[in-house]
Amino acid sequence: MKTIEEIKAAIEAAVPGAVVEIAPNPNPALPHSLRIAPECALAVAKFLRDDEELRLDYLSNVTGVDWPESLEAVYHLYSVEKKHGPVVIRMHTVNRRTQVELPSLTPIWRSAEFQEREIFDLYGIVFTGHPDLRRLLMWEGFKDHPMRRDYVAPDDFEYEPTAHDEVLKRAQARQAAMAGPAGSEAGQ
Amino acid sequence: MMGLISPKPSELKVEDSQVRESGPGAPSRMSVEDSQVSESRPGAPSLAERPEGWNRPPVMEPDGEGELLEVAMGPHHPSTHGVFRMDVALDGERVIRLKPVFGYLHRNHEKLAEGMSYLGSMPYTDRLDYICSLTNNWAYALAVEKLTGQEVPERAEYLRVILGELTRVQNHASSIGFLTQEMGATGTPLMYAFKAREKILDLFEGLTGSRMMCNYMRFGGCRVDASAAWLDAARKVVAGLPGFADEFERLLRTNEILMARTQGVGILRPELAVNAGVTGPMLRASGVNYDIRKVDGYGVYNRFKFRVPLGDHWDVYDRYMIRMLEMRESIKILEQALKEIQPGPVMSPTARIRGFRPKPGEAYGRIEAPKGELGFYLISNGGPNPYRYRVRPPSLINLTILEDMCLGQNVADVVLIFGSVDIVLGEVDR
Amino acid sequence: MVDEGLKIELGKQGVFVTTIEELYNWGRRSSIWPMQFGLACCAIEMIATTMARYDLARFGAEVFRPSPRQADLMIISGTVTKKMAPQVVRLYNQMAEPKYVIAMGACAISGGPFKQGYNVLKGIDRYIPVDVHIPGCPPRPEALIQAFMTLQKKIDGQHLTGDGRPRFLDAEAQGEFPVPVEGEHDLEPASNKGVWPVPVVIR
């Protein structure tokens, strides 16, 4: 299989206007990845799947990552025909609050269908062009995106026998709140 | 009685000629390894020529008049795969639309792992695919070993292979047992499968301390060494496994109900399987030669001689036969591994097991779990906990084409097709 | 009550003396039919308990009924998530009296190893009353058999009249419990205060 630089050169040659850069892996012994701009992602993906030498016809894994400034989707591509891989491509959203759209690669690889739905459910990235973008794991009326780092889980640790750290602080606060306004609440 | 329904040709062919020797120079009727799968079937367009939307499920039109009957199958239903729901729209008995609904066992394993050290997540990986806990441990240990660049001593690799293949045997046996239970054989083949499974679980308990949640692999090796007595017990169990496989297969293979209900049902085309990310026995039953044990060659799998069975008709019967044949191949690997294992350390002395901070970076480690490709994607930012911990669940991704396989079939076949995908909800929902 | 020695003497002569309560409870406890209700990993151990090695059928659990209307016992085996909790309560409501619940495994008792989960219900006894709890992750099949025997002892000891009589003989006792609704961030209500009194722990 080609090296990451050769793949980048091939993409830039085949897809005009593609914005591709190499995102180095901080651990140099491990494979690097390609960072692709969302606008050209569909064309690049089609090239990667159909190119004679690469033939990356198998999308193995789609991951959502929550970085401090943006959200990211990472795709691991392998080739069943040529038995090589992986080629890792990544896309970033513009920011975390308002512009969280990325193009969906489901039209190219069907295996992205459920995984992109899961990322929409847990991270909140909206994949445009996805045939059926609904929540996958949480229920339909759920409002938050739980895997984000700033998610606060509902507090249902009322009875925790060995509380410590965060849970102890919350339990003490709750006990203070219960004992304060109405003493009859404490006996419930 | 046997003369009334003669065995279909596919039943006779699958065992003999479709078990292809994989590896260079081996004769094979269809050289699946060299050319693209679809080109070897004349008339099929290549991937680049397919029209837009070729990998979407076909739109079914109902035959009759009136409304569609919408049935929610699950989350509590007798098919023992767990809490899983399918919203099925029926026209009489025919399936027009099928939408799976998950999340009933979502235990946010990935979020928990972000708050725990690398070793702390190891017991949680047991509970992903709870029937095959040791292969889950292995996949996670492999991913962390890639991330930290650790080597595993040889005896540990052999032990991993032995435990992994024992897991595969008991998983395939249970899967066939559950499949026949969904066909109406309430419990009897499952009893045979669990008979073998109990013997294997006794081995697990003797070595790791627990029947199911073994928590045995560590980064850089295995937790405890296997004594000579345990290896002898393992050899005895493995010596009894071919007899079990023979009996199991003989009782089921030419059963008329099994053949009539599974042949020609739930066909999955190979190009769609590859595009949908299907892996494991389902992919090989669709005729695609992709076994990660051969492709990646992780562990010491390169030292063992074993074949990769491939399916010919891509239906539920093929998936059942592939699991049966893979059980036999696993038994062959077990016999070789138990013969070749040498004394030595099971943990490298410089192994970083607990309290370590790997260098920043990311790694993706994958193995051929009994259900498919189980992968772990870890991003480290130099801290003691992973920054991002992702499980690539084979069961969830194998369910992507459940709708495609079930459309147009009878609703009674939906349960069978779903059973042949062989999922475990702990892995689907994590 | 008849003296035990007298009972044995009469028994030797072929006369069998008992009370209606004993006979009634003996019939009830020897034929508890569980509902097929496996959620997660503990379900596999439950299935192993019904298999040939640890045969649960010899204790009376002959068939596992898929329909809640025909079952007496619900073995909650596995983690109950908030998405599944309304279904569990609904199934419990649909079971006919007398009905019992065994919470099998750490997850059903209190959330288990997944306690910090945003989707995990911290114990099924927040919504429905539980008769027997089995610790373990997963509990061994022998532990499930012991729980079954504990339940049988409990049924044996139930008096049919008086204050401590079981729920199905008490017209005022509550047999059906409100089903929680999936809200925007959590289940509403988070727990059923009538079933699960929150104990006050002095910290």
PDB file of N, CA and C in Angstrom, chain B residues 288-340:
ATOM      1  N   VAL B 288     -16.961 -13.955   0.994  1.00  0.00           N
ATOM      2  CA  VAL B 288     -15.824 -13.039   0.959  1.00  0.00           C
ATOM      3  C   VAL B 288     -14.741 -13.582   1.866  1.00  0.00           C
ATOM      4  N   ASN B 289     -13.555 -13.713   1.346  1.00  0.00           N
ATOM      5  CA  ASN B 289     -12.467 -14.321   2.101  1.00  0.00           C
ATOM      6  C   ASN B 289     -11.743 -13.247   2.889  1.00  0.00           C
ATOM      7  N   TYR B 290     -12.207 -12.966   4.084  1.00  0.00           N
ATOM      8  CA  TYR B 290     -11.558 -11.937   4.909  1.00  0.00           C
ATOM      9  C   TYR B 290     -11.620 -12.401   6.341  1.00  0.00           C
ATOM     10  N   ASP B 291     -10.528 -12.949   6.818  1.00  0.00           N
ATOM     11  CA  ASP B 291     -10.431 -13.389   8.201  1.00  0.00           C
ATOM     12  C   ASP B 291      -9.242 -12.665   8.810  1.00  0.00           C
ATOM     13  N   ILE B 292      -9.480 -11.877   9.826  1.00  0.00           N
ATOM     14  CA  ILE B 292      -8.429 -11.007  10.355  1.00  0.00           C
ATOM     15  C   ILE B 292      -7.276 -11.820  10.923  1.00  0.00           C
ATOM     16  N   ARG B 293      -7.571 -13.075  11.289  1.00  0.00           N
ATOM     17  CA  ARG B 293      -6.465 -13.897  11.755  1.00  0.00           C
ATOM     18  C   ARG B 293      -5.468 -14.152  10.630  1.00  0.00           C
ATOM     19  N   LYS B 294      -5.971 -14.204   9.408  1.00  0.00           N
ATOM     20  CA  LYS B 294      -5.065 -14.396   8.281  1.00  0.00           C
ATOM     21  C   LYS B 294      -4.562 -13.075   7.732  1.00  0.00           C
ATOM     22  N   VAL B 295      -5.396 -12.056   7.757  1.00  0.00           N
ATOM     23  CA  VAL B 295      -5.008 -10.798   7.120  1.00  0.00           C
ATOM     24  C   VAL B 295      -3.979 -10.065   7.976  1.00  0.00           C
ATOM     25  N   ASP B 296      -4.308  -9.847   9.258  1.00  0.00           N
ATOM     26  CA  ASP B 296      -3.382  -9.112  10.112  1.00  0.00           C
ATOM     27  C   ASP B 296      -2.310 -10.009  10.682  1.00  0.00           C
ATOM     28  N   GLY B 297      -2.634 -11.269  10.884  1.00  0.00           N
ATOM     29  CA  GLY B 297      -1.666 -12.179  11.467  1.00  0.00           C
ATOM     30  C   GLY B 297      -1.248 -11.773  12.866  1.00  0.00           C
ATOM     31  N   TYR B 298      -2.222 -11.313  13.684  1.00  0.00           N
ATOM     32  CA  TYR B 298      -1.848 -10.884  15.027  1.00  0.00           C
ATOM     33  C   TYR B 298      -1.570 -12.114  15.884  1.00  0.00           C
ATOM     34  N   GLY B 299      -0.893 -11.896  16.978  1.00  0.00           N
ATOM     35  CA  GLY B 299      -0.544 -13.015  17.845  1.00  0.00           C
ATOM     36  C   GLY B 299       0.376 -13.975  17.111  1.00  0.00           C
ATOM     37  N   VAL B 300       0.209 -15.252  17.332  1.00  0.00           N
ATOM     38  CA  VAL B 300       1.029 -16.247  16.648  1.00  0.00           C
ATOM     39  C   VAL B 300       0.185 -17.056  15.677  1.00  0.00           C
ATOM     40  N   TYR B 301      -0.882 -16.455  15.135  1.00  0.00           N
ATOM     41  CA  TYR B 301      -1.751 -17.205  14.236  1.00  0.00           C
ATOM     42  C   TYR B 301      -1.030 -17.639  12.971  1.00  0.00           C
ATOM     43  N   ASN B 302       0.075 -16.975  12.623  1.00  0.00           N
ATOM     44  CA  ASN B 302       0.767 -17.374  11.403  1.00  0.00           C
ATOM     45  C   ASN B 302       1.374 -18.751  11.514  1.00  0.00           C
ATOM     46  N   ARG B 303       1.516 -19.233  12.743  1.00  0.00           N
ATOM     47  CA  ARG B 303       2.192 -20.524  12.891  1.00  0.00           C
ATOM     48  C   ARG B 303       1.246 -21.705  12.742  1.00  0.00           C
ATOM     49  N   PHE B 304      -0.063 -21.430  12.715  1.00  0.00           N
ATOM     50  CA  PHE B 304      -1.006 -22.536  12.712  1.00  0.00           C
ATOM     51  C   PHE B 304      -1.588 -22.720  11.334  1.00  0.00           C
ATOM     52  N   LYS B 305      -1.836 -23.964  11.013  1.00  0.00           N
ATOM     53  CA  LYS B 305      -2.444 -24.297   9.744  1.00  0.00           C
ATOM     54  C   LYS B 305      -3.944 -24.423   9.963  1.00  0.00           C
ATOM     55  N   PHE B 306      -4.703 -23.523   9.354  1.00  0.00           N
ATOM     56  CA  PHE B 306      -6.150 -23.685   9.435  1.00  0.00           C
ATOM     57  C   PHE B 306      -6.765 -23.068   8.193  1.00  0.00           C
ATOM     58  N   ARG B 307      -7.944 -23.535   7.851  1.00  0.00           N
ATOM     59  CA  ARG B 307      -8.600 -23.065   6.639  1.00  0.00           C
ATOM     60  C   ARG B 307      -9.688 -22.070   6.997  1.00  0.00           C
ATOM     61  N   VAL B 308     -10.124 -21.359   5.992  1.00  0.00           N
ATOM     62  CA  VAL B 308     -11.196 -20.377   6.182  1.00  0.00           C
ATOM     63  C   VAL B 308     -12.381 -20.835   5.345  1.00  0.00           C
ATOM     64  N   PRO B 309     -13.429 -21.337   5.973  1.00  0.00           N
ATOM     65  CA  PRO B 309     -14.569 -21.786   5.163  1.00  0.00           C
ATOM     66  C   PRO B 309     -15.344 -20.605   4.596  1.00  0.00           C
ATOM     67  N   LEU B 310     -15.805 -20.738   3.370  1.00  0.00           N
ATOM     68  CA  LEU B 310     -16.567 -19.683   2.713  1.00  0.00           C
ATOM     69  C   LEU B 310     -17.903 -20.222   2.248  1.00  0.00           C
ATOM     70  N   GLY B 311     -18.897 -19.357   2.239  1.00  0.00           N
ATOM     71  CA  GLY B 311     -20.229 -19.792   1.857  1.00  0.00           C
ATOM     72  C   GLY B 311     -20.485 -19.585   0.385  1.00  0.00           C
ATOM     73  N   ASP B 312     -21.467 -20.315  -0.096  1.00  0.00           N
ATOM     74  CA  ASP B 312     -21.726 -20.347  -1.519  1.00  0.00           C
ATOM     75  C   ASP B 312     -23.062 -19.731  -1.879  1.00  0.00           C
ATOM     76  N   HIS B 313     -24.054 -19.878  -1.026  1.00  0.00           N
ATOM     77  CA  HIS B 313     -25.403 -19.424  -1.338  1.00  0.00           C
ATOM     78  C   HIS B 313     -25.837 -18.243  -0.495  1.00  0.00           C
ATOM     79  N   TRP B 314     -25.033 -17.813   0.446  1.00  0.00           N
ATOM     80  CA  TRP B 314     -25.215 -16.571   1.178  1.00  0.00           C
ATOM     81  C   TRP B 314     -26.506 -16.526   1.979  1.00  0.00           C
ATOM     82  N   ASP B 315     -27.020 -17.681   2.385  1.00  0.00           N
ATOM     83  CA  ASP B 315     -28.277 -17.644   3.128  1.00  0.00           C
ATOM     84  C   ASP B 315     -28.054 -18.080   4.565  1.00  0.00           C
ATOM     85  N   VAL B 316     -29.143 -18.249   5.296  1.00  0.00           N
ATOM     86  CA  VAL B 316     -29.024 -18.570   6.711  1.00  0.00           C
ATOM     87  C   VAL B 316     -28.379 -19.943   6.889  1.00  0.00           C
ATOM     88  N   TYR B 317     -28.670 -20.861   5.985  1.00  0.00           N
ATOM     89  CA  TYR B 317     -28.080 -22.183   6.102  1.00  0.00           C
ATOM     90  C   TYR B 317     -26.576 -22.107   5.964  1.00  0.00           C
ATOM     91  N   ASP B 318     -26.097 -21.242   5.083  1.00  0.00           N
ATOM     92  CA  ASP B 318     -24.654 -21.086   4.951  1.00  0.00           C
ATOM     93  C   ASP B 318     -24.040 -20.531   6.223  1.00  0.00           C
ATOM     94  N   ARG B 319     -24.733 -19.565   6.840  1.00  0.00           N
ATOM     95  CA  ARG B 319     -24.169 -19.017   8.067  1.00  0.00           C
ATOM     96  C   ARG B 319     -24.100 -20.088   9.145  1.00  0.00           C
ATOM     97  N   TYR B 320     -25.104 -20.923   9.182  1.00  0.00           N
ATOM     98  CA  TYR B 320     -25.080 -21.992  10.182  1.00  0.00           C
ATOM     99  C   TYR B 320     -23.941 -22.961   9.874  1.00  0.00           C
ATOM    100  N   MET B 321     -23.756 -23.319   8.585  1.00  0.00           N
ATOM    101  CA  MET B 321     -22.688 -24.253   8.226  1.00  0.00           C
ATOM    102  C   MET B 321     -21.321 -23.646   8.457  1.00  0.00           C
ATOM    103  N   ILE B 322     -21.174 -22.340   8.186  1.00  0.00           N
ATOM    104  CA  ILE B 322     -19.880 -21.699   8.402  1.00  0.00           C
ATOM    105  C   ILE B 322     -19.506 -21.781   9.873  1.00  0.00           C
ATOM    106  N   ARG B 323     -20.490 -21.557  10.748  1.00  0.00           N
ATOM    107  CA  ARG B 323     -20.148 -21.620  12.172  1.00  0.00           C
ATOM    108  C   ARG B 323     -19.746 -23.033  12.563  1.00  0.00           C
ATOM    109  N   MET B 324     -20.423 -24.010  11.996  1.00  0.00           N
ATOM    110  CA  MET B 324     -20.071 -25.392  12.297  1.00  0.00           C
ATOM    111  C   MET B 324     -18.654 -25.696  11.806  1.00  0.00           C
ATOM    112  N   LEU B 325     -18.348 -25.268  10.584  1.00  0.00           N
ATOM    113  CA  LEU B 325     -17.028 -25.553  10.046  1.00  0.00           C
ATOM    114  C   LEU B 325     -15.949 -24.774  10.782  1.00  0.00           C
ATOM    115  N   GLU B 326     -16.272 -23.540  11.184  1.00  0.00           N
ATOM    116  CA  GLU B 326     -15.270 -22.768  11.915  1.00  0.00           C
ATOM    117  C   GLU B 326     -14.992 -23.392  13.269  1.00  0.00           C
ATOM    118  N   MET B 327     -15.997 -24.032  13.843  1.00  0.00           N
ATOM    119  CA  MET B 327     -15.748 -24.742  15.094  1.00  0.00           C
ATOM    120  C   MET B 327     -14.703 -25.807  14.875  1.00  0.00           C
ATOM    121  N   ARG B 328     -14.826 -26.526  13.761  1.00  0.00           N
ATOM    122  CA  ARG B 328     -13.853 -27.584  13.508  1.00  0.00           C
ATOM    123  C   ARG B 328     -12.467 -27.020  13.270  1.00  0.00           C
ATOM    124  N   GLU B 329     -12.390 -25.890  12.568  1.00  0.00           N
ATOM    125  CA  GLU B 329     -11.069 -25.287  12.349  1.00  0.00           C
ATOM    126  C   GLU B 329     -10.476 -24.820  13.662  1.00  0.00           C
ATOM    127  N   SER B 330     -11.327 -24.293  14.545  1.00  0.00           N
ATOM    128  CA  SER B 330     -10.815 -23.864  15.848  1.00  0.00           C
ATOM    129  C   SER B 330     -10.277 -25.046  16.628  1.00  0.00           C
ATOM    130  N   ILE B 331     -10.955 -26.192  16.507  1.00  0.00           N
ATOM    131  CA  ILE B 331     -10.462 -27.367  17.224  1.00  0.00           C
ATOM    132  C   ILE B 331      -9.096 -27.771  16.688  1.00  0.00           C
ATOM    133  N   LYS B 332      -8.917 -27.612  15.364  1.00  0.00           N
ATOM    134  CA  LYS B 332      -7.597 -27.931  14.800  1.00  0.00           C
ATOM    135  C   LYS B 332      -6.530 -27.003  15.349  1.00  0.00           C
ATOM    136  N   ILE B 333      -6.861 -25.707  15.421  1.00  0.00           N
ATOM    137  CA  ILE B 333      -5.879 -24.764  15.960  1.00  0.00           C
ATOM    138  C   ILE B 333      -5.560 -25.109  17.408  1.00  0.00           C
ATOM    139  N   LEU B 334      -6.608 -25.479  18.162  1.00  0.00           N
ATOM    140  CA  LEU B 334      -6.381 -25.800  19.567  1.00  0.00           C
ATOM    141  C   LEU B 334      -5.432 -26.987  19.702  1.00  0.00           C
ATOM    142  N   GLU B 335      -5.650 -27.996  18.850  1.00  0.00           N
ATOM    143  CA  GLU B 335      -4.768 -29.163  18.977  1.00  0.00           C
ATOM    144  C   GLU B 335      -3.325 -28.784  18.689  1.00  0.00           C
ATOM    145  N   GLN B 336      -3.143 -27.947  17.652  1.00  0.00           N
ATOM    146  CA  GLN B 336      -1.764 -27.544  17.348  1.00  0.00           C
ATOM    147  C   GLN B 336      -1.168 -26.703  18.463  1.00  0.00           C
ATOM    148  N   ALA B 337      -1.950 -25.771  18.981  1.00  0.00           N
ATOM    149  CA  ALA B 337      -1.398 -24.869  19.991  1.00  0.00           C
ATOM    150  C   ALA B 337      -1.062 -25.623  21.270  1.00  0.00           C
ATOM    151  N   LEU B 338      -1.947 -26.556  21.643  1.00  0.00           N
ATOM    152  CA  LEU B 338      -1.680 -27.280  22.879  1.00  0.00           C
ATOM    153  C   LEU B 338      -0.473 -28.187  22.734  1.00  0.00           C
ATOM    154  N   LYS B 339      -0.157 -28.556  21.471  1.00  0.00           N
ATOM    155  CA  LYS B 339       1.030 -29.383  21.301  1.00  0.00           C
ATOM    156  C   LYS B 339       2.295 -28.549  21.329  1.00  0.00           C
ATOM    157  N   GLU B 340       2.199 -27.311  20.788  1.00  0.00           N
ATOM    158  CA  GLU B 340       3.416 -26.538  20.579  1.00  0.00           C
ATOM    159  C   GLU B 340       3.777 -25.645  21.734  1.00  0.00           C
TER     160      GLU B 340
END
